[in-house]
Short mmCIF file of C-alpha atoms and ligand atoms in Angstrom, two decimals:
data_model
loop_
_atom_site.label_atom_id
_atom_site.label_comp_id
_atom_site.label_asym_id
_atom_site.label_seq_id
_atom_site.Cartn_x
_atom_site.Cartn_y
_atom_site.Cartn_z
CA MET Y 1 -7.52 65.35 -61.56
CA GLN Y 2 -9.20 67.04 -58.63
CA LEU Y 3 -10.70 70.49 -58.31
CA THR Y 4 -10.91 72.24 -54.93
CA PHE Y 5 -12.98 75.36 -54.31
CA LEU Y 6 -11.12 77.80 -52.05
CA GLY Y 7 -13.68 80.58 -52.32
CA THR Y 8 -17.28 80.54 -53.55
CA SER Y 9 -18.69 83.95 -52.64
CA ALA Y 10 -19.49 86.80 -55.05
CA GLY Y 11 -17.98 90.23 -54.46
CA VAL Y 12 -17.37 90.14 -50.73
CA PRO Y 13 -16.36 87.34 -48.36
CA THR Y 14 -18.83 85.97 -45.85
CA LYS Y 15 -18.14 83.94 -42.71
CA ARG Y 16 -18.65 80.69 -44.63
CA ARG Y 17 -17.53 81.66 -48.10
CA ASN Y 18 -14.37 83.43 -49.17
CA VAL Y 19 -14.11 85.27 -52.49
CA THR Y 20 -13.35 83.35 -55.66
CA SER Y 21 -10.50 80.93 -56.13
CA MET Y 22 -10.19 77.30 -57.12
CA VAL Y 23 -7.27 74.94 -57.57
CA LEU Y 24 -6.93 72.08 -60.02
CA ASN Y 25 -4.69 69.27 -58.79
CA LEU Y 26 -3.10 67.65 -61.84
CA ALA Y 27 -2.65 64.35 -59.96
CA GLY Y 28 -2.39 61.51 -62.45
CA ILE Y 29 -0.69 63.80 -64.96
CA ARG Y 30 2.07 65.40 -62.91
CA LYS Y 31 2.71 66.79 -59.43
CA ALA Y 32 1.44 70.30 -59.99
CA TYR Y 33 -1.47 72.62 -59.34
CA TRP Y 34 -3.21 75.19 -61.49
CA MET Y 35 -5.11 78.00 -59.80
CA PHE Y 36 -8.10 79.84 -61.23
CA ASP Y 37 -8.61 83.32 -59.76
CA CYS Y 38 -7.14 84.43 -56.48
CA GLY Y 39 -9.45 86.55 -54.34
CA GLU Y 40 -8.25 88.19 -51.14
CA ALA Y 41 -7.11 85.75 -48.43
CA THR Y 42 -6.91 82.80 -50.79
CA GLN Y 43 -3.59 81.89 -49.22
CA HIS Y 44 -5.30 81.57 -45.83
CA ARG Y 45 -7.65 79.01 -47.39
CA ILE Y 46 -4.66 77.14 -48.86
CA LEU Y 47 -3.26 76.76 -45.32
CA ASP Y 48 -6.22 74.51 -44.53
CA THR Y 49 -5.57 72.23 -47.52
CA PRO Y 50 -2.69 69.93 -48.57
CA ILE Y 51 -1.93 72.30 -51.49
CA LYS Y 52 1.74 73.30 -51.68
CA THR Y 53 2.16 76.85 -52.97
CA PRO Y 54 5.51 76.18 -54.73
CA LYS Y 55 3.77 73.46 -56.72
CA ILE Y 56 1.35 75.97 -58.26
CA GLU Y 57 2.80 76.25 -61.76
CA LYS Y 58 0.11 78.30 -63.48
CA ILE Y 59 -2.54 80.79 -62.38
CA PHE Y 60 -5.41 81.72 -64.71
CA ILE Y 61 -7.24 84.97 -63.97
CA THR Y 62 -10.73 85.39 -65.44
CA HIS Y 63 -10.97 89.17 -64.98
CA LEU Y 64 -9.55 92.03 -62.96
CA HIS Y 65 -12.37 92.65 -60.47
CA GLY Y 66 -10.97 92.73 -56.95
CA ASP Y 67 -12.80 89.68 -55.69
CA HIS Y 68 -10.81 87.65 -58.25
CA ILE Y 69 -7.31 89.19 -57.95
CA PHE Y 70 -6.74 90.91 -54.61
CA GLY Y 71 -5.12 87.78 -53.18
CA LEU Y 72 -2.64 87.44 -56.00
CA PRO Y 73 0.23 89.74 -54.87
CA GLY Y 74 0.28 88.16 -51.40
CA LEU Y 75 0.32 84.67 -52.79
CA LEU Y 76 3.14 85.50 -55.21
CA CYS Y 77 5.19 87.01 -52.37
CA SER Y 78 4.60 84.11 -50.00
CA ARG Y 79 5.70 81.72 -52.72
CA SER Y 80 8.90 83.78 -52.95
CA MET Y 81 9.44 83.98 -49.18
CA GLY Y 82 9.18 80.21 -49.12
CA GLY Y 83 12.28 80.25 -51.33
CA SER Y 84 10.61 78.63 -54.30
CA THR Y 85 12.66 78.61 -57.50
CA ASP Y 86 10.05 76.87 -59.67
CA PRO Y 87 8.75 79.08 -62.49
CA LEU Y 88 5.20 80.45 -62.33
CA THR Y 89 3.10 81.73 -65.22
CA VAL Y 90 0.07 83.94 -64.66
CA TYR Y 91 -2.48 84.33 -67.47
CA GLY Y 92 -5.20 86.95 -67.59
CA PRO Y 93 -6.74 89.93 -69.40
CA LYS Y 94 -5.01 93.13 -70.43
CA GLY Y 95 -4.00 95.19 -67.41
CA LEU Y 96 -2.84 92.19 -65.37
CA LYS Y 97 0.82 92.94 -66.06
CA ASN Y 98 0.49 96.59 -65.04
CA TYR Y 99 -1.42 95.61 -61.87
CA LEU Y 100 1.10 93.03 -60.72
CA GLU Y 101 4.24 94.93 -61.72
CA THR Y 102 2.96 98.08 -59.99
CA VAL Y 103 1.98 96.42 -56.72
CA LEU Y 104 5.17 94.34 -56.60
CA ALA Y 105 7.37 97.38 -57.36
CA LEU Y 106 5.62 99.71 -54.87
CA SER Y 107 5.90 97.13 -52.12
CA ALA Y 108 9.57 96.47 -52.94
CA SER Y 109 8.77 92.80 -53.45
CA TYR Y 110 11.11 90.50 -55.30
CA MET Y 111 10.60 87.03 -56.67
CA THR Y 112 12.99 84.15 -56.06
CA TYR Y 113 11.50 82.39 -59.07
CA PRO Y 114 10.90 83.27 -62.73
CA LEU Y 115 7.49 84.96 -62.91
CA GLU Y 116 5.91 85.28 -66.34
CA ILE Y 117 2.75 87.35 -66.82
CA ILE Y 118 0.86 86.68 -70.04
CA GLU Y 119 -1.97 88.94 -71.14
CA ILE Y 120 -4.22 86.73 -73.20
CA GLU Y 121 -6.62 86.94 -76.08
CA ALA Y 122 -9.38 84.48 -76.86
CA GLY Y 123 -8.23 81.22 -78.46
CA GLN Y 124 -5.96 78.34 -77.59
CA LEU Y 125 -3.36 79.36 -75.02
CA PHE Y 126 -1.23 76.22 -75.15
CA ASP Y 127 -1.08 72.47 -75.57
CA ASP Y 128 1.44 70.92 -73.17
CA GLY Y 129 1.02 67.42 -74.54
CA ASP Y 130 -1.36 66.41 -71.73
CA LEU Y 131 -3.80 69.31 -71.60
CA ILE Y 132 -5.03 71.93 -74.02
CA VAL Y 133 -6.15 75.22 -72.49
CA SER Y 134 -8.29 77.68 -74.43
CA ALA Y 135 -9.75 81.03 -73.39
CA TYR Y 136 -13.26 82.15 -74.38
CA PRO Y 137 -14.60 85.71 -74.18
CA LEU Y 138 -17.46 86.26 -71.73
CA THR Y 139 -19.77 89.22 -71.18
CA HIS Y 140 -19.18 91.07 -67.92
CA ARG Y 141 -18.66 94.69 -66.90
CA VAL Y 142 -14.95 94.35 -67.64
CA GLU Y 143 -13.06 92.09 -70.04
CA CYS Y 144 -13.53 88.56 -68.79
CA PHE Y 145 -12.54 85.06 -69.95
CA GLY Y 146 -13.59 81.50 -69.26
CA TYR Y 147 -11.12 78.64 -69.56
CA ARG Y 148 -11.67 75.28 -71.20
CA ILE Y 149 -9.22 72.59 -70.12
CA GLN Y 150 -9.25 69.57 -72.38
CA GLN Y 151 -7.19 66.48 -71.71
CA HIS Y 152 -5.80 64.56 -74.68
CA ASP Y 153 -7.43 61.20 -75.32
CA LYS Y 154 -5.39 58.32 -73.91
CA PRO Y 155 -4.57 55.34 -76.13
CA GLY Y 156 -6.53 52.23 -75.16
CA PRO Y 157 -4.83 49.40 -73.24
CA LEU Y 158 -2.85 46.69 -75.04
CA ASP Y 159 -4.96 43.63 -75.82
CA ALA Y 160 -2.98 40.95 -73.99
CA GLN Y 161 -5.18 38.12 -75.28
CA LYS Y 162 -4.63 39.07 -78.90
CA LEU Y 163 -0.88 39.33 -78.32
CA ALA Y 164 -0.86 35.86 -76.73
CA ALA Y 165 -3.04 34.39 -79.49
CA GLU Y 166 -0.50 35.53 -82.09
CA ASN Y 167 2.46 34.31 -80.02
CA ILE Y 168 3.90 37.77 -79.60
CA PRO Y 169 6.24 37.49 -76.62
CA ARG Y 170 6.72 40.17 -74.00
CA GLY Y 171 9.83 42.22 -74.57
CA PRO Y 172 11.32 45.68 -74.75
CA TRP Y 173 8.93 46.48 -77.62
CA MET Y 174 5.90 46.55 -75.32
CA GLN Y 175 6.29 50.24 -74.58
CA ALA Y 176 6.32 51.13 -78.29
CA LEU Y 177 3.28 48.91 -78.90
CA LYS Y 178 1.42 50.71 -76.10
CA GLN Y 179 2.10 53.96 -77.94
CA GLY Y 180 0.66 52.49 -81.16
CA LYS Y 181 4.02 52.34 -82.96
CA SER Y 182 5.28 49.68 -85.39
CA VAL Y 183 7.97 47.33 -84.05
CA THR Y 184 10.06 44.48 -85.43
CA LEU Y 185 10.16 41.39 -83.24
CA THR Y 186 13.22 39.14 -82.80
CA ASP Y 187 11.59 36.57 -85.11
CA GLY Y 188 11.56 39.17 -87.90
CA ARG Y 189 7.84 39.94 -87.89
CA THR Y 190 6.88 43.62 -88.06
CA ILE Y 191 3.64 44.44 -86.26
CA ASP Y 192 1.66 47.63 -85.85
CA GLY Y 193 0.81 48.57 -82.25
CA ARG Y 194 -2.44 50.19 -83.38
CA ASP Y 195 -3.76 46.71 -84.25
CA TYR Y 196 -3.42 45.64 -80.61
CA LEU Y 197 -4.85 48.61 -78.74
CA GLY Y 198 -8.33 48.78 -77.25
CA ALA Y 199 -10.63 51.76 -77.75
CA PRO Y 200 -9.03 55.07 -76.72
CA GLN Y 201 -10.14 56.61 -73.43
CA ALA Y 202 -11.67 60.04 -73.92
CA GLY Y 203 -9.78 62.84 -72.15
CA LYS Y 204 -11.65 64.87 -69.56
CA ILE Y 205 -13.05 68.32 -70.28
CA LEU Y 206 -13.36 71.01 -67.63
CA ALA Y 207 -15.08 74.35 -68.32
CA ILE Y 208 -14.36 77.14 -65.81
CA PHE Y 209 -16.34 80.33 -66.27
CA GLY Y 210 -15.55 83.76 -64.95
CA ASP Y 211 -18.28 86.24 -64.07
CA THR Y 212 -20.70 86.54 -66.95
CA GLN Y 213 -24.22 87.15 -68.06
CA PRO Y 214 -25.53 84.70 -70.66
CA THR Y 215 -23.33 85.06 -73.74
CA GLY Y 216 -22.86 83.49 -77.16
CA GLU Y 217 -19.49 81.80 -76.62
CA ALA Y 218 -20.63 80.03 -73.47
CA ILE Y 219 -22.08 77.05 -75.32
CA HIS Y 220 -18.73 76.40 -77.04
CA LEU Y 221 -16.76 76.81 -73.83
CA ALA Y 222 -18.99 74.32 -72.01
CA ALA Y 223 -19.76 71.89 -74.87
CA ASP Y 224 -19.79 68.26 -73.65
CA ALA Y 225 -17.72 69.13 -70.56
CA ASP Y 226 -17.37 66.52 -67.84
CA VAL Y 227 -17.64 69.34 -65.33
CA MET Y 228 -18.84 72.91 -65.84
CA ILE Y 229 -18.11 75.51 -63.15
CA HIS Y 230 -20.39 78.52 -63.60
CA GLU Y 231 -21.48 81.44 -61.50
CA THR Y 232 -25.02 81.71 -60.16
CA THR Y 233 -24.74 85.03 -58.43
CA LEU Y 234 -28.48 85.53 -57.93
CA GLU Y 235 -31.72 83.54 -57.93
CA THR Y 236 -34.12 83.43 -60.87
CA ALA Y 237 -36.44 86.09 -59.39
CA MET Y 238 -33.52 88.55 -59.49
CA GLU Y 239 -32.41 87.69 -63.00
CA GLU Y 240 -32.81 91.20 -64.36
CA LYS Y 241 -30.60 92.65 -61.65
CA ALA Y 242 -28.06 89.84 -62.19
CA ASN Y 243 -27.86 90.50 -65.93
CA HIS Y 244 -27.72 94.26 -65.41
CA ASN Y 245 -24.56 93.71 -63.36
CA GLY Y 246 -23.03 91.26 -65.83
CA HIS Y 247 -24.00 88.13 -63.89
CA SER Y 248 -26.19 85.06 -64.40
CA SER Y 249 -29.14 83.66 -62.49
CA THR Y 250 -29.53 80.07 -61.30
CA ARG Y 251 -31.96 79.38 -64.15
CA GLN Y 252 -29.68 80.77 -66.83
CA ALA Y 253 -26.64 78.79 -65.70
CA ALA Y 254 -28.65 75.57 -65.45
CA GLU Y 255 -30.08 76.11 -68.94
CA LEU Y 256 -26.56 76.47 -70.28
CA ALA Y 257 -25.51 73.21 -68.58
CA ARG Y 258 -28.46 71.47 -70.21
CA ASP Y 259 -27.98 72.99 -73.67
CA ALA Y 260 -24.21 72.41 -73.73
CA GLY Y 261 -24.62 68.74 -72.83
CA VAL Y 262 -22.33 68.86 -69.79
CA LYS Y 263 -22.25 65.89 -67.42
CA ARG Y 264 -22.06 67.80 -64.17
CA PHE Y 265 -22.62 71.44 -63.21
CA ILE Y 266 -21.15 73.03 -60.09
CA ALA Y 267 -22.62 76.42 -59.23
CA THR Y 268 -20.44 78.97 -57.46
CA HIS Y 269 -19.95 82.75 -56.97
CA ILE Y 270 -22.98 82.95 -54.70
CA SER Y 271 -24.14 86.39 -53.56
CA GLY Y 272 -23.42 87.21 -49.92
CA ARG Y 273 -27.15 87.86 -49.44
CA TYR Y 274 -27.72 84.09 -49.33
CA GLY Y 275 -27.14 82.21 -46.09
CA PRO Y 276 -27.02 78.44 -45.61
CA GLU Y 277 -30.83 78.44 -45.31
CA ASP Y 278 -31.16 79.73 -48.89
CA ILE Y 279 -28.85 77.27 -50.64
CA GLY Y 280 -31.48 74.51 -50.90
CA ARG Y 281 -33.77 76.89 -52.75
CA LEU Y 282 -31.06 77.93 -55.21
CA LEU Y 283 -30.25 74.27 -55.78
CA VAL Y 284 -33.88 73.39 -56.50
CA GLU Y 285 -34.04 76.18 -59.07
CA CYS Y 286 -31.05 74.72 -60.89
CA GLN Y 287 -32.03 71.07 -60.55
CA ALA Y 288 -35.49 71.71 -61.99
CA ILE Y 289 -33.66 72.42 -65.26
CA PHE Y 290 -30.44 70.42 -64.89
CA PRO Y 291 -30.62 67.65 -62.25
CA ALA Y 292 -26.84 67.00 -62.08
CA THR Y 293 -26.25 70.33 -60.34
CA GLU Y 294 -24.39 70.90 -57.08
CA ILE Y 295 -23.74 74.16 -55.28
CA ALA Y 296 -20.12 74.59 -54.29
CA GLU Y 297 -19.01 75.50 -50.82
CA ASP Y 298 -15.50 76.38 -49.68
CA PHE Y 299 -13.17 73.35 -49.59
CA LEU Y 300 -15.49 71.23 -51.73
CA THR Y 301 -13.20 68.89 -53.71
CA ILE Y 302 -14.41 66.95 -56.72
CA ASP Y 303 -12.80 64.29 -58.90
CA ILE Y 304 -12.70 64.99 -62.60
ZN1 ZN W 401 -16.86 88.27 -59.02
ZN1 ZN W 402 -16.67 90.48 -61.71
#
């Protein structure tokens, strides 16, 4: 999978950073994209990427602040004007349905595709057989969720040497063996695929936070994640102001990354007060606590 940041600024866009959005490319699982938040002008960012709007099958909204949702109606309409007929599901907090239905009705917009809007509560949202998505409550000035995306473990590879050593020929049963099922061979032997599989490969875990001050559920949302995406709206010296507004400082996000045992932390949702000359300083503040920190910029793409 690959995650691309389309907007990394907090509150208002700057020349270098648009407001929040990111897209998860499910490459390796299926040809589809999942979007997380959709700030104003997100679709302009998409134009500079290979992302195909009709291939966005799900959009997850963390909360209803404008810098996370004002791009959504435009994106939905463009997807329709492109003639897409592929279904789209949008998940988010209470009020999302009213917001979208009102703006689409007032603008006389219509959808060429089935649009489902699901107002969520904390807990597991679904398990599609490849990925499990769960929502965790955060602490912000409005209801806000973070999303944990957990890939199922993959069965280990078939042990070809062991199969050869026991004179088990190749045949149509290989597929079932790979899935760990029992099969009966043409010579009458029944063998259990689980005896011929290597160690399972752990599925990836991605933790995507919405805006939040430090909060109790965060450690569970981020636990052992391969990648944690978390806001660092303000620097450590402005922590009080950050928390007062429902945000986190560089120090607080880095401490969470450390305490949750994540492998990699990408900081985003950077206040517009910081220019390129400030980013090194913010990074040092994080890395002093959690060395595997990076600060996102627009169009940054990472492998997960
Ligand atoms: Zn925000
Ligand atoms: Zn917010």
